[in-house]
Amino acid sequence: MHKRIVNDVIYLTGEVSSYEEKLKLGKQNVKKGFHVVNNIVVKGLKEEKIRKPNIYDQSLDGLNVDVLIIGGGISGCSLLRELTRYNLNVCLIEKESDVAFAASGRNDGEVHPGVDLKKGSLKQSLVVKSNRIYESVCKELDVKFKRVGQHVIFTKSSYLPVIQYYKHNRVKKCGVDDTKIIKKEQLFKMEPHINKEAKFSLYNSMAGIVCPYSLCIAYCENAISNGAKVYLETMCLGLNLQNDSIKEVITNKGKIKAKIVVNASGTYAEEIAKMANDQFYSIHPRKGTDLIFDKKAFGELNSIVSKKDLKKNKAHSKGGGIILTVDNNILVGPDAIETPFKEDFSVSKESIDNIFNKQKEAYPNLKRSDIITYFSGVRACTYEEDFVIEWGRNCHNLYHIAGIQSPGLTTAPLVAKNVSKEIALKLHASINENFNPIRKGYGHLNELDEISRDRLIKQNSDYGIIICRCEEVSKGEIIDCLKSPLPIKNIDGIKKRVRAGMGRCQGGFCSPLVSKIIADFYNIPVEKVTKNSLESYICLKSNKGGENDGL
């Protein structure tokens, strides 16, 4: 290994025989106040096959904008919306067929209180203030958000003095002023079904839950309504540089000119940085798996619950927990597994077993038979385990929002506000007096009372045709999705918006019906309908004369 230090960046090069060795060297060279760029090569490591759009045309060639955002996760979507508060021509490109495809659509949805972050990190400086503005943001965007509180339970009374000191430190030094110690009697009144051995908990009342992909979608739809453009299945393939600035962004749909480019591309942030000759950090992907349980399993869980001991956590993970989602499913996880692959969404039996067994210690009522699905996401971690939110070092018109892992969902609203102000100031942009912060979300038939439901069906009979039995999703709701400001043409897109396919059968009954509705709406053969683009076709030939004809 060769090490070179330039200003506040430690550059590592060389060759090793395993990915674990590369990781170890990267972490060993972390130094306070420095970034680590780990360009060590792993001999014999199989190259990852990256998901790419299968569209190549010139439809965007010559497009000229003020700001171009690369990446449709929570960072990119929230920033896009905040930039429309100014008189700017802004757009976002995303290589997948929908926003929130990767980490922003594959996490537990917790809005963190910030109790487990050390003072001095960029994460910690943002999390508390951003947590406090979540109600107003979600109200404007018509997204479900609940403050449910968070209990970290301990089963040893001997830990109490240490946790009392920790609590005092969090309140006084870090400003996490909702941190409290809840004694056993009160704890079991709040959460009667947790581990009976619990002696006390560290409690934060400001912890909340949100649907992460719903928030991304809402941010994007509101941005589009305020004049922004979103180009899906559009991938950054390269950058044309001139005088230490980005002249053009090369995509599979042509070259786009932008005054400022924002790198919000998650695990691929370092790749964009390399294209811009501006790499001063590295991303090492970290996979986390979550389990989702049937709605019938939630019992009387009222908050976010996890069990902890005082052993040192070497995995840089919050350790996972048990969450009752905004849609009343129990979600359990995640774990933390280092992986060399940026799109490793696989789920292993070992992860499922470890997560279930660990969290059952906190909430004994969990049953394996209630698990209806599971998924993995990949966090974009820097070796410093902190965010990178700053202008480029060598590339003058590039802004990095990188290394965004937990609590990135929590900090996104504040980061977007702050970064949009910086960009607007640099471009001398004026305030958009016509900006409308209000977005109306998708109505859900199963949340209406009988009178309101009957009224809606009389107005449009499509709302009386139930497509997804598990979640009671109607044909009318699905068509509403297809008419939205952010056009969707695949089954997973519908699933994320109105939950068709989210129930016990996981789309076993409704997927063919949803496919037929999409095909009819876009006037395409049903065999052209995909699960999530990239040739993920649902069927090989049309179902002529089948039971779907009556839809």
XYZ file of C-alpha atoms in Angstrom:
551
model
C 0.000 0.000 0.000
C 1.148 3.539 -0.768
C -0.131 6.546 1.194
C -0.041 10.156 -0.001
C -1.426 13.162 1.889
C -2.488 16.306 0.042
C -3.993 19.059 2.200
C -6.784 17.309 4.174
C -7.046 14.208 1.975
C -5.304 10.866 2.542
C -4.902 8.959 -0.753
C -4.362 5.183 -0.608
C -3.197 3.132 -3.605
C -1.780 -0.325 -4.190
C -3.104 -3.878 -4.493
C -4.438 -6.337 -1.909
C -5.782 -9.879 -2.082
C -9.179 -9.324 -0.423
C -11.890 -6.689 -0.061
C -11.747 -7.102 3.727
C -8.086 -6.069 3.633
C -8.916 -2.985 1.559
C -11.615 -1.991 4.042
C -9.302 -2.529 6.998
C -6.598 -0.322 5.492
C -9.127 2.384 4.686
C -10.486 2.443 8.233
C -7.030 2.309 9.804
C -6.066 5.500 7.984
C -9.047 7.555 9.153
C -7.796 10.667 10.901
C -9.827 13.472 12.434
C -10.172 16.387 10.042
C -9.116 14.334 6.991
C -10.934 12.583 4.143
C -9.810 9.149 2.934
C -9.665 8.234 -0.755
C -9.206 4.472 -0.946
C -8.173 3.572 -4.490
C -6.563 0.272 -3.477
C -7.289 -2.462 -6.033
C -8.537 -5.893 -4.922
C -6.838 -8.557 -7.006
C -9.295 -10.929 -8.665
C -12.454 -9.126 -7.444
C -15.266 -9.646 -9.933
C -16.435 -6.415 -11.532
C -20.027 -5.500 -10.700
C -22.534 -5.367 -13.541
C -24.245 -1.991 -13.158
C -27.928 -1.506 -13.879
C -28.207 0.779 -16.897
C -31.131 2.167 -18.892
C -31.818 0.374 -22.153
C -32.731 3.630 -23.917
C -30.242 5.490 -26.099
C -31.450 8.539 -28.015
C -30.788 12.268 -28.359
C -34.005 13.528 -26.758
C -32.168 15.721 -24.228
C -29.228 16.723 -26.405
C -28.635 20.474 -26.214
C -30.742 20.976 -23.075
C -29.414 23.947 -21.117
C -30.298 24.422 -17.437
C -29.138 26.404 -14.432
C -28.848 23.400 -12.120
C -28.693 19.696 -12.931
C -29.000 17.176 -10.084
C -27.608 13.674 -10.583
C -29.526 11.172 -8.453
C -33.168 10.661 -7.523
C -32.793 9.711 -3.865
C -33.961 11.785 -0.908
C -31.046 14.233 -1.270
C -31.689 14.929 -4.942
C -35.490 15.035 -4.708
C -35.609 17.351 -1.694
C -33.042 19.706 -3.220
C -34.929 19.809 -6.526
C -38.055 21.020 -4.734
C -36.213 23.594 -2.632
C -34.475 25.025 -5.709
C -37.881 25.811 -7.248
C -38.318 28.410 -4.507
C -35.995 30.487 -6.701
C -36.238 31.616 -10.303
C -34.034 28.870 -11.653
C -34.273 26.368 -14.475
C -33.606 23.068 -12.687
C -33.731 19.379 -13.574
C -32.914 15.995 -12.078
C -31.693 12.893 -13.853
C -32.107 9.362 -12.461
C -30.882 6.212 -14.158
C -33.750 4.063 -12.853
C -37.393 4.152 -13.930
C -38.485 5.855 -10.711
C -37.052 7.937 -7.912
C -36.143 6.374 -4.535
C -35.006 3.134 -6.161
C -31.891 2.520 -4.063
C -31.120 3.466 -0.431
C -33.876 6.087 -0.209
C -36.502 3.466 -0.988
C -34.848 0.667 0.970
C -34.640 1.826 4.578
C -36.732 1.693 7.739
C -38.190 5.213 7.493
C -37.139 6.346 10.958
C -36.817 10.081 11.530
C -33.979 9.970 14.034
C -33.772 12.143 17.152
C -29.952 12.242 16.948
C -29.277 10.667 20.327
C -26.582 8.315 19.036
C -24.466 10.833 17.101
C -21.291 12.346 18.527
C -20.895 16.092 18.759
C -18.623 17.489 16.079
C -19.884 15.458 13.120
C -21.726 17.104 10.271
C -24.538 14.600 10.813
C -25.033 15.696 14.394
C -25.004 19.401 13.537
C -27.988 18.879 11.228
C -30.128 16.115 12.697
C -31.898 17.781 15.635
C -32.961 20.917 13.774
C -34.065 18.944 10.719
C -36.025 16.520 12.888
C -37.998 19.457 14.284
C -39.216 20.684 10.877
C -40.539 17.315 9.671
C -44.184 17.996 10.564
C -44.339 21.144 8.479
C -42.589 19.571 5.466
C -44.806 16.478 5.470
C -47.938 18.566 5.962
C -47.079 20.673 2.907
C -46.357 17.576 0.828
C -49.330 15.543 2.140
C -47.110 12.686 3.348
C -47.906 10.578 6.412
C -45.634 11.331 9.351
C -45.976 10.240 12.975
C -44.004 11.118 16.075
C -43.971 7.815 17.903
C -40.919 8.089 20.145
C -38.010 5.691 20.507
C -37.149 3.348 23.374
C -33.694 1.805 23.628
C -34.229 -0.778 26.364
C -31.646 -2.212 28.771
C -32.008 -5.430 30.749
C -29.274 -4.751 33.305
C -29.839 -2.286 36.167
C -26.072 -1.889 36.479
C -26.075 0.061 33.189
C -28.230 2.847 34.658
C -25.433 5.155 35.954
C -23.624 4.977 32.612
C -26.803 5.706 30.639
C -27.715 8.577 32.985
C -24.338 10.167 32.253
C -24.829 9.510 28.529
C -28.284 11.105 28.662
C -26.899 14.204 30.413
C -24.175 14.470 27.765
C -26.671 14.195 24.905
C -28.902 16.907 26.369
C -26.238 19.400 27.438
C -23.544 18.969 24.800
C -25.488 17.851 21.718
C -28.826 19.594 22.233
C -30.884 16.396 22.011
C -33.184 17.819 24.665
C -35.930 15.190 24.427
C -33.641 12.473 25.852
C -35.014 10.887 29.034
C -34.594 7.818 31.204
C -37.849 5.848 31.527
C -37.999 3.563 34.557
C -39.468 0.054 34.449
C -42.999 0.786 35.696
C -43.630 3.614 33.253
C -41.851 1.753 30.446
C -44.271 -1.185 30.596
C -47.229 1.182 30.610
C -45.920 2.680 27.379
C -44.842 -0.629 25.799
C -46.518 -3.575 27.585
C -45.258 -6.276 25.188
C -41.512 -5.673 25.205
C -38.963 -7.972 26.855
C -40.098 -8.605 30.449
C -36.475 -8.384 31.608
C -36.268 -4.688 30.641
C -35.162 -2.523 33.591
C -35.315 0.926 31.939
C -35.055 2.660 28.579
C -33.353 5.629 26.999
C -36.296 7.461 25.450
C -36.593 10.161 22.794
C -40.083 11.486 22.186
C -39.133 13.287 18.946
C -38.306 10.106 17.016
C -40.727 9.658 14.140
C -41.637 7.505 11.182
C -42.283 8.353 7.540
C -42.520 6.365 4.319
C -39.166 7.236 2.687
C -40.119 6.590 -0.927
C -43.448 8.430 -0.517
C -41.514 11.473 0.676
C -39.138 11.317 -2.318
C -42.081 11.051 -4.709
C -43.869 13.941 -3.004
C -40.794 16.174 -3.171
C -40.447 15.425 -6.889
C -44.107 15.932 -7.740
C -44.178 19.279 -5.947
C -40.963 20.317 -7.724
C -42.447 19.418 -11.107
C -45.603 21.393 -10.300
C -43.311 24.355 -9.607
C -41.533 24.078 -12.958
C -38.726 21.563 -12.416
C -38.068 18.676 -14.787
C -37.336 15.048 -13.866
C -35.804 12.752 -16.454
C -36.007 9.081 -15.516
C -33.990 6.301 -17.162
C -31.328 8.951 -17.758
C -27.810 8.091 -16.648
C -24.671 10.207 -16.365
C -22.119 8.440 -18.562
C -19.400 11.085 -18.391
C -18.559 14.759 -18.016
C -16.995 17.181 -20.464
C -14.678 19.493 -18.492
C -13.370 22.914 -19.399
C -11.305 25.270 -17.227
C -11.864 23.170 -14.080
C -15.637 23.225 -14.536
C -18.245 20.901 -15.988
C -19.219 22.073 -19.450
C -21.601 19.214 -20.300
C -23.102 16.183 -18.636
C -23.055 13.246 -21.063
C -26.116 10.978 -20.726
C -27.714 8.133 -22.642
C -30.134 10.744 -24.003
C -27.607 13.328 -25.140
C -25.449 16.096 -23.680
C -26.896 18.529 -21.139
C -25.333 21.883 -20.271
C -25.644 23.200 -16.725
C -24.224 26.133 -14.801
C -24.084 23.989 -11.660
C -24.118 20.198 -11.294
C -25.092 18.550 -8.006
C -23.643 15.122 -7.260
C -26.338 13.359 -5.205
C -25.765 9.918 -6.685
C -25.519 7.800 -3.529
C -23.092 4.898 -3.786
C -21.970 6.241 -7.168
C -20.998 9.679 -5.801
C -17.294 8.850 -5.926
C -17.643 7.800 -9.583
C -19.126 11.195 -10.487
C -16.356 12.838 -8.464
C -13.737 10.913 -10.466
C -15.347 12.004 -13.751
C -15.028 15.622 -12.563
C -11.407 15.176 -11.412
C -12.696 16.042 -7.947
C -12.406 12.915 -5.813
C -11.558 13.747 -2.211
C -13.570 10.964 -0.523
C -14.427 7.313 -1.111
C -17.627 5.340 -0.710
C -17.590 1.825 0.737
C -21.062 0.278 0.337
C -22.723 -1.199 3.412
C -25.765 -3.433 2.957
C -28.671 -3.551 5.396
C -31.612 -5.956 5.324
C -35.096 -5.288 6.734
C -37.979 -7.684 7.374
C -41.617 -6.670 6.961
C -44.383 -8.359 8.929
C -48.101 -8.687 8.219
C -50.296 -5.887 9.556
C -52.061 -8.420 11.736
C -48.824 -8.891 13.685
C -48.361 -5.417 15.078
C -50.216 -6.039 18.355
C -49.797 -3.098 20.678
C -46.420 -1.741 19.584
C -46.589 2.022 20.024
C -43.073 3.266 19.332
C -39.674 2.390 17.902
C -38.061 -0.250 20.120
C -34.610 -1.794 20.281
C -32.523 -3.588 22.888
C -28.946 -2.648 23.594
C -26.028 -3.647 25.763
C -22.832 -1.682 26.341
C -20.518 -3.795 24.210
C -18.624 -1.753 21.667
C -20.346 -1.728 18.295
C -17.721 -2.270 15.607
C -20.160 -2.310 12.701
C -20.886 1.454 12.536
C -24.584 0.610 12.653
C -27.330 1.829 14.932
C -28.051 -1.846 15.513
C -31.514 -1.906 14.012
C -34.833 -1.995 15.792
C -38.555 -2.644 15.538
C -40.752 -0.031 13.915
C -44.470 0.211 13.354
C -44.577 1.887 9.957
C -47.003 4.637 8.958
C -48.982 1.918 7.147
C -49.175 -0.326 10.256
C -46.722 -3.036 9.255
C -44.002 -4.004 11.680
C -40.577 -3.480 10.105
C -37.567 -5.135 11.733
C -33.903 -4.376 11.021
C -31.541 -3.478 9.505
C -28.221 -5.223 9.950
C -24.933 -3.912 8.530
C -22.835 -5.959 6.091
C -19.884 -4.490 4.184
C -20.024 -5.286 0.473
C -17.813 -4.366 -2.489
C -20.887 -3.964 -4.696
C -22.909 -0.770 -4.974
C -26.101 -2.528 -6.121
C -26.003 -5.630 -3.942
C -29.706 -5.834 -3.048
C -29.581 -9.549 -2.305
C -31.013 -10.981 0.919
C -29.343 -13.867 2.733
C -30.888 -16.402 5.101
C -28.154 -15.540 7.586
C -29.242 -11.892 7.681
C -32.904 -12.835 8.093
C -32.067 -15.217 10.954
C -29.741 -12.778 12.720
C -32.157 -9.857 12.490
C -35.154 -11.879 13.643
C -33.335 -13.484 16.571
C -31.787 -10.203 17.700
C -34.989 -8.163 17.619
C -37.084 -10.911 19.162
C -35.066 -10.234 22.308
C -36.645 -6.784 22.419
C -40.142 -7.765 21.283
C -40.868 -11.466 22.028
C -44.224 -11.424 20.172
C -42.474 -11.524 16.793
C -43.327 -14.650 14.758
C -41.515 -15.885 11.669
C -44.846 -16.898 10.123
C -45.834 -13.211 10.044
C -42.932 -12.188 7.780
C -44.407 -11.316 4.386
C -41.308 -9.974 2.627
C -37.785 -8.640 3.086
C -35.464 -6.320 1.207
C -31.940 -4.932 1.272
C -30.581 -1.450 0.696
C -27.014 -0.255 0.317
C -25.777 2.723 2.332
C -23.246 5.114 0.817
C -20.659 5.296 3.611
C -17.456 7.309 3.641
C -14.512 6.014 5.652
C -14.971 8.999 7.972
C -18.585 7.842 8.578
C -19.854 11.366 7.970
C -21.606 13.365 5.275
C -19.835 15.295 2.518
C -21.865 18.419 1.758
C -19.729 21.029 0.016
C -18.571 22.559 -3.235
C -16.024 20.705 -5.321
C -12.341 21.129 -4.537
C -11.019 21.083 -8.115
C -14.256 21.408 -10.086
C -15.762 24.856 -9.500
C -19.378 24.231 -10.544
C -19.869 20.854 -8.858
C -21.634 20.477 -5.506
C -21.312 17.204 -3.572
C -24.069 15.774 -1.361
C -22.340 12.484 -0.680
C -21.745 9.893 2.008
C -25.414 10.172 2.923
C -26.286 7.256 5.162
C -28.357 7.254 8.341
C -29.652 9.761 9.417
C -29.742 11.134 5.858
C -33.518 10.758 5.580
C -33.886 12.858 8.719
C -31.449 15.583 7.700
C -32.623 15.877 4.075
C -35.174 18.715 4.569
C -32.616 20.974 6.249
C -29.769 20.024 3.904
C -31.981 20.826 0.912
C -32.891 24.237 2.319
C -29.272 25.093 3.110
C -27.784 23.893 -0.180
C -30.506 25.547 -2.278
C -29.680 28.880 -0.624
C -25.970 28.433 -1.408
C -26.680 27.621 -5.047
C -29.195 30.447 -5.442
C -26.678 32.885 -3.984
C -23.952 31.734 -6.368
C -26.293 32.125 -9.351
C -27.737 35.430 -8.056
C -31.214 33.931 -8.329
C -34.259 35.831 -7.124
C -37.125 34.391 -5.078
C -39.874 32.650 -7.054
C -42.979 34.526 -5.914
C -45.203 31.896 -7.555
C -43.765 28.956 -5.648
C -46.516 26.737 -4.250
C -45.351 24.477 -1.397
C -48.571 22.462 -1.315
C -48.844 19.056 -2.956
C -51.921 16.845 -2.758
C -51.137 13.182 -2.180
C -52.894 10.078 -3.414
C -56.228 9.294 -1.793
C -56.560 5.843 -0.239
C -59.950 4.200 -0.418
C -59.307 2.076 2.675
C -58.899 5.222 4.799
C -62.297 6.679 3.912
C -65.485 6.225 5.894
C -68.394 4.445 4.214
C -70.219 7.640 3.206
C -67.123 9.211 1.615
C -66.300 5.964 -0.154
C -69.823 5.677 -1.621
C -69.688 9.281 -2.784
C -66.360 8.712 -4.535
C -67.580 5.552 -6.269
C -70.700 7.336 -7.522
C -68.469 10.026 -9.041
C -66.227 7.453 -10.716
C -67.079 3.753 -10.792
C -63.374 2.827 -11.156
C -63.025 3.424 -7.406
C -65.469 0.589 -6.858
C -63.276 -1.977 -8.632
C -60.868 -3.441 -6.060
C -57.596 -4.539 -7.669
C -55.474 -5.263 -4.589
C -57.529 -7.124 -2.006
C -54.872 -7.089 0.727
C -54.544 -3.296 0.764
C -57.995 -2.483 -0.720
C -56.585 -0.538 -3.659
C -59.008 0.341 -6.436
C -58.587 0.750 -10.158
C -59.342 4.460 -9.774
C -56.409 4.964 -7.400
C -54.039 3.222 -9.806
C -55.185 5.398 -12.706
C -54.624 8.462 -10.510
C -50.978 7.367 -10.186
C -50.633 7.075 -13.933
C -51.898 10.655 -14.310
C -49.472 12.078 -11.746
C -46.859 14.805 -12.462
C -44.133 12.127 -12.356
C -45.228 9.537 -14.952
C -44.865 5.887 -13.969
C -45.074 2.925 -16.330
C -44.226 -0.075 -14.154
C -45.719 -2.181 -11.370
C -43.260 -1.195 -8.643
C -44.025 2.468 -9.296
C -47.714 1.829 -8.627
C -46.804 -0.242 -5.581
C -44.817 2.617 -4.037
C -47.609 5.141 -4.566
C -50.806 3.330 -3.521
C -49.467 0.059 -2.023
C -50.978 -2.306 -4.578
C -48.986 -5.480 -3.969
C -47.759 -4.526 -0.492
C -50.009 -6.953 1.392
C -49.768 -10.540 2.528
C -49.776 -12.052 -0.953
C -47.140 -9.559 -2.206
C -48.863 -8.976 -5.522
C -49.676 -12.604 -6.244
C -53.275 -11.695 -7.026
C -53.120 -8.085 -8.204
C -49.932 -7.880 -10.318
C -51.610 -9.190 -13.518
C -54.492 -6.774 -12.992
C -52.158 -3.828 -12.420
C -50.225 -4.809 -15.569
C -53.431 -4.727 -17.604
C -54.379 -1.283 -16.280
C -50.938 0.109 -17.155
C -51.071 -1.446 -20.625
C -54.537 -0.036 -21.307
C -53.602 3.430 -20.029
C -50.518 3.701 -22.246
C -52.072 1.721 -25.110
C -49.232 -0.804 -25.177
C -49.225 -4.619 -25.216
C -49.278 -6.079 -21.713
C -46.003 -7.923 -22.409
C -44.315 -4.503 -22.589
C -45.207 -3.737 -18.976
C -42.273 -4.210 -16.597
C -41.829 -4.712 -12.893
C -39.213 -1.978 -12.515
C -37.853 -1.336 -16.037
C -34.573 -2.671 -17.389
C -36.372 -5.444 -19.248
C -37.996 -6.886 -16.103
C -41.021 -8.010 -18.112
C -43.950 -9.547 -16.266
C -45.229 -11.788 -19.048
C -44.123 -13.023 -22.452
C -47.381 -12.654 -24.346
C -50.721 -10.911 -24.010
C -53.604 -12.554 -22.206
C -56.302 -12.402 -24.845
C -59.815 -13.230 -23.798
C -58.790 -13.639 -20.145
C -60.518 -12.561 -16.976
C -58.792 -9.157 -17.050
C -60.824 -7.951 -20.021
C -63.536 -6.529 -17.834
C -61.297 -4.030 -16.063
